[in-house]
Amino acid sequence: RPAHNRLVPGSSPGGPTDSKSLTGGDRLRDQLKLLEELQRHDARLQDLEALTRSLPQKLLAAQNGIAELEKLLARERAEFQDTEAFRKSQEDEQKDANDQLSRAKAKLAQVKNLKESNAAQRELESTRRQLDTREEEVQKLAAVIEEQRQKIGEHESKLEADRRELTAERDAVEKRLAEINAELTEARSHRDQMAKQLRPDVLKRYGTIRMRR
């Protein structure tokens, strides 16, 4: 046999070795490399999927905060209305006390004897005490109402700012989610292509191990 036709140990008589004629060791190394790459893709997919869950949760927290602030404002406004109504009733009683004081003064001016004078004086002093009490109560209520009004104003401003912030955050989250979903689609496609290059038994074993984690 001519020298150029002789077989060399380890050589292929048909020409250069292609991928189908790799040794068992070469095929195993290729499968291990594919598995490592597949693991990296799966880790990336897990990170992206976690983001699709966590980003809406951030919005939910902000929405819950706004809902709580709205409830607080509703209670404060109701309390404000109650205080206003109570002040109105106290002002009405203050007016009645003023009228009663005027009548007591008029009665005192018309007394004819000491007995009537003492009675009119007692009525006048009692009416003045009632009037002082009403005036003091109205002043206290005015201070409370002003404090409530300021608190409501602060919370209304905060609510408005929180709503604007939520709107901006929602827009940002929706934009980021669209980007993440696009990345997920591409990553899943690459992952599927890579998985097809693995032997079925290797891929099945890999999937079983992943499910146990």
PDB file of N, CA and C in Angstrom, residues 83 85-101 125-143 145:
ATOM      1  N   THR A  83     -66.402  69.728  64.821  1.00  0.00           N
ATOM      2  CA  THR A  83     -65.928  70.837  65.652  1.00  0.00           C
ATOM      3  C   THR A  83     -66.572  72.147  65.218  1.00  0.00           C
ATOM      4  N   ALA A  85     -69.475  72.475  63.804  1.00  0.00           N
ATOM      5  CA  ALA A  85     -70.877  72.436  64.227  1.00  0.00           C
ATOM      6  C   ALA A  85     -70.993  72.735  65.718  1.00  0.00           C
ATOM      7  N   PHE A  86     -70.059  72.194  66.513  1.00  0.00           N
ATOM      8  CA  PHE A  86     -70.093  72.440  67.949  1.00  0.00           C
ATOM      9  C   PHE A  86     -69.807  73.916  68.252  1.00  0.00           C
ATOM     10  N   ARG A  87     -68.861  74.481  67.519  1.00  0.00           N
ATOM     11  CA  ARG A  87     -68.576  75.906  67.718  1.00  0.00           C
ATOM     12  C   ARG A  87     -69.812  76.747  67.379  1.00  0.00           C
ATOM     13  N   LYS A  88     -70.503  76.368  66.317  1.00  0.00           N
ATOM     14  CA  LYS A  88     -71.711  77.105  65.935  1.00  0.00           C
ATOM     15  C   LYS A  88     -72.754  77.058  67.059  1.00  0.00           C
ATOM     16  N   SER A  89     -72.901  75.873  67.660  1.00  0.00           N
ATOM     17  CA  SER A  89     -73.869  75.760  68.752  1.00  0.00           C
ATOM     18  C   SER A  89     -73.435  76.599  69.951  1.00  0.00           C
ATOM     19  N   GLN A  90     -72.116  76.648  70.217  1.00  0.00           N
ATOM     20  CA  GLN A  90     -71.613  77.449  71.330  1.00  0.00           C
ATOM     21  C   GLN A  90     -71.786  78.944  71.047  1.00  0.00           C
ATOM     22  N   GLU A  91     -71.606  79.333  69.799  1.00  0.00           N
ATOM     23  CA  GLU A  91     -71.808  80.734  69.435  1.00  0.00           C
ATOM     24  C   GLU A  91     -73.276  81.128  69.585  1.00  0.00           C
ATOM     25  N   ASP A  92     -74.176  80.191  69.233  1.00  0.00           N
ATOM     26  CA  ASP A  92     -75.607  80.450  69.406  1.00  0.00           C
ATOM     27  C   ASP A  92     -75.942  80.622  70.889  1.00  0.00           C
ATOM     28  N   GLU A  93     -75.355  79.757  71.713  1.00  0.00           N
ATOM     29  CA  GLU A  93     -75.585  79.859  73.156  1.00  0.00           C
ATOM     30  C   GLU A  93     -74.956  81.139  73.710  1.00  0.00           C
ATOM     31  N   GLN A  94     -73.822  81.528  73.140  1.00  0.00           N
ATOM     32  CA  GLN A  94     -73.189  82.782  73.560  1.00  0.00           C
ATOM     33  C   GLN A  94     -74.110  83.970  73.237  1.00  0.00           C
ATOM     34  N   LYS A  95     -74.724  83.942  72.076  1.00  0.00           N
ATOM     35  CA  LYS A  95     -75.659  84.996  71.692  1.00  0.00           C
ATOM     36  C   LYS A  95     -76.867  85.025  72.639  1.00  0.00           C
ATOM     37  N   ASP A  96     -77.362  83.823  72.968  1.00  0.00           N
ATOM     38  CA  ASP A  96     -78.493  83.752  73.903  1.00  0.00           C
ATOM     39  C   ASP A  96     -78.096  84.305  75.273  1.00  0.00           C
ATOM     40  N   ALA A  97     -76.855  84.005  75.690  1.00  0.00           N
ATOM     41  CA  ALA A  97     -76.382  84.489  76.987  1.00  0.00           C
ATOM     42  C   ALA A  97     -76.257  86.012  76.972  1.00  0.00           C
ATOM     43  N   ASN A  98     -75.808  86.548  75.845  1.00  0.00           N
ATOM     44  CA  ASN A  98     -75.729  88.014  75.715  1.00  0.00           C
ATOM     45  C   ASN A  98     -77.115  88.656  75.823  1.00  0.00           C
ATOM     46  N   ASP A  99     -78.075  88.024  75.146  1.00  0.00           N
ATOM     47  CA  ASP A  99     -79.448  88.538  75.208  1.00  0.00           C
ATOM     48  C   ASP A  99     -79.980  88.455  76.642  1.00  0.00           C
ATOM     49  N   GLN A 100     -79.678  87.327  77.288  1.00  0.00           N
ATOM     50  CA  GLN A 100     -80.134  87.143  78.661  1.00  0.00           C
ATOM     51  C   GLN A 100     -79.463  88.157  79.595  1.00  0.00           C
ATOM     52  N   LEU A 101     -78.194  88.467  79.337  1.00  0.00           N
ATOM     53  CA  LEU A 101     -77.481  89.458  80.147  1.00  0.00           C
ATOM     54  C   LEU A 101     -78.118  90.840  79.978  1.00  0.00           C
ATOM     55  N   GLU A 125     -75.247  87.958  87.687  1.00  0.00           N
ATOM     56  CA  GLU A 125     -73.951  87.298  87.893  1.00  0.00           C
ATOM     57  C   GLU A 125     -73.951  85.896  87.272  1.00  0.00           C
ATOM     58  N   SER A 126     -75.057  85.188  87.416  1.00  0.00           N
ATOM     59  CA  SER A 126     -75.161  83.850  86.821  1.00  0.00           C
ATOM     60  C   SER A 126     -75.079  83.925  85.294  1.00  0.00           C
ATOM     61  N   THR A 127     -75.757  84.907  84.748  1.00  0.00           N
ATOM     62  CA  THR A 127     -75.736  85.072  83.289  1.00  0.00           C
ATOM     63  C   THR A 127     -74.333  85.444  82.805  1.00  0.00           C
ATOM     64  N   ARG A 128     -73.636  86.266  83.556  1.00  0.00           N
ATOM     65  CA  ARG A 128     -72.269  86.649  83.176  1.00  0.00           C
ATOM     66  C   ARG A 128     -71.331  85.424  83.198  1.00  0.00           C
ATOM     67  N   ARG A 129     -71.500  84.577  84.218  1.00  0.00           N
ATOM     68  CA  ARG A 129     -70.671  83.360  84.288  1.00  0.00           C
ATOM     69  C   ARG A 129     -70.932  82.458  83.079  1.00  0.00           C
ATOM     70  N   GLN A 130     -72.208  82.337  82.743  1.00  0.00           N
ATOM     71  CA  GLN A 130     -72.553  81.526  81.564  1.00  0.00           C
ATOM     72  C   GLN A 130     -71.940  82.115  80.296  1.00  0.00           C
ATOM     73  N   LEU A 131     -72.008  83.443  80.223  1.00  0.00           N
ATOM     74  CA  LEU A 131     -71.457  84.099  79.040  1.00  0.00           C
ATOM     75  C   LEU A 131     -69.949  83.929  78.981  1.00  0.00           C
ATOM     76  N   ASP A 132     -69.285  84.082  80.133  1.00  0.00           N
ATOM     77  CA  ASP A 132     -67.827  83.887  80.171  1.00  0.00           C
ATOM     78  C   ASP A 132     -67.447  82.466  79.762  1.00  0.00           C
ATOM     79  N   THR A 133     -68.244  81.517  80.242  1.00  0.00           N
ATOM     80  CA  THR A 133     -67.981  80.109  79.894  1.00  0.00           C
ATOM     81  C   THR A 133     -68.127  79.891  78.393  1.00  0.00           C
ATOM     82  N   ARG A 134     -69.170  80.452  77.814  1.00  0.00           N
ATOM     83  CA  ARG A 134     -69.391  80.300  76.375  1.00  0.00           C
ATOM     84  C   ARG A 134     -68.279  80.978  75.575  1.00  0.00           C
ATOM     85  N   GLU A 135     -67.888  82.161  75.995  1.00  0.00           N
ATOM     86  CA  GLU A 135     -66.818  82.876  75.280  1.00  0.00           C
ATOM     87  C   GLU A 135     -65.505  82.100  75.344  1.00  0.00           C
ATOM     88  N   GLU A 136     -65.207  81.557  76.521  1.00  0.00           N
ATOM     89  CA  GLU A 136     -63.985  80.758  76.673  1.00  0.00           C
ATOM     90  C   GLU A 136     -64.034  79.513  75.793  1.00  0.00           C
ATOM     91  N   GLU A 137     -65.194  78.885  75.767  1.00  0.00           N
ATOM     92  CA  GLU A 137     -65.358  77.671  74.956  1.00  0.00           C
ATOM     93  C   GLU A 137     -65.207  77.991  73.475  1.00  0.00           C
ATOM     94  N   VAL A 138     -65.793  79.084  73.036  1.00  0.00           N
ATOM     95  CA  VAL A 138     -65.695  79.483  71.624  1.00  0.00           C
ATOM     96  C   VAL A 138     -64.247  79.778  71.252  1.00  0.00           C
ATOM     97  N   GLN A 139     -63.490  80.416  72.138  1.00  0.00           N
ATOM     98  CA  GLN A 139     -62.079  80.712  71.874  1.00  0.00           C
ATOM     99  C   GLN A 139     -61.255  79.422  71.761  1.00  0.00           C
ATOM    100  N   LYS A 140     -61.522  78.484  72.660  1.00  0.00           N
ATOM    101  CA  LYS A 140     -60.811  77.199  72.606  1.00  0.00           C
ATOM    102  C   LYS A 140     -61.124  76.462  71.296  1.00  0.00           C
ATOM    103  N   LEU A 141     -62.402  76.488  70.936  1.00  0.00           N
ATOM    104  CA  LEU A 141     -62.809  75.800  69.704  1.00  0.00           C
ATOM    105  C   LEU A 141     -62.196  76.454  68.478  1.00  0.00           C
ATOM    106  N   ALA A 142     -62.063  77.777  68.510  1.00  0.00           N
ATOM    107  CA  ALA A 142     -61.445  78.482  67.388  1.00  0.00           C
ATOM    108  C   ALA A 142     -59.996  78.047  67.216  1.00  0.00           C
ATOM    109  N   ALA A 143     -59.280  77.856  68.347  1.00  0.00           N
ATOM    110  CA  ALA A 143     -57.891  77.394  68.288  1.00  0.00           C
ATOM    111  C   ALA A 143     -57.813  75.961  67.768  1.00  0.00           C
ATOM    112  N   ILE A 145     -60.013  74.457  65.834  1.00  0.00           N
ATOM    113  CA  ILE A 145     -60.381  74.476  64.414  1.00  0.00           C
ATOM    114  C   ILE A 145     -59.208  74.934  63.552  1.00  0.00           C
TER     115      ILE A 145
END
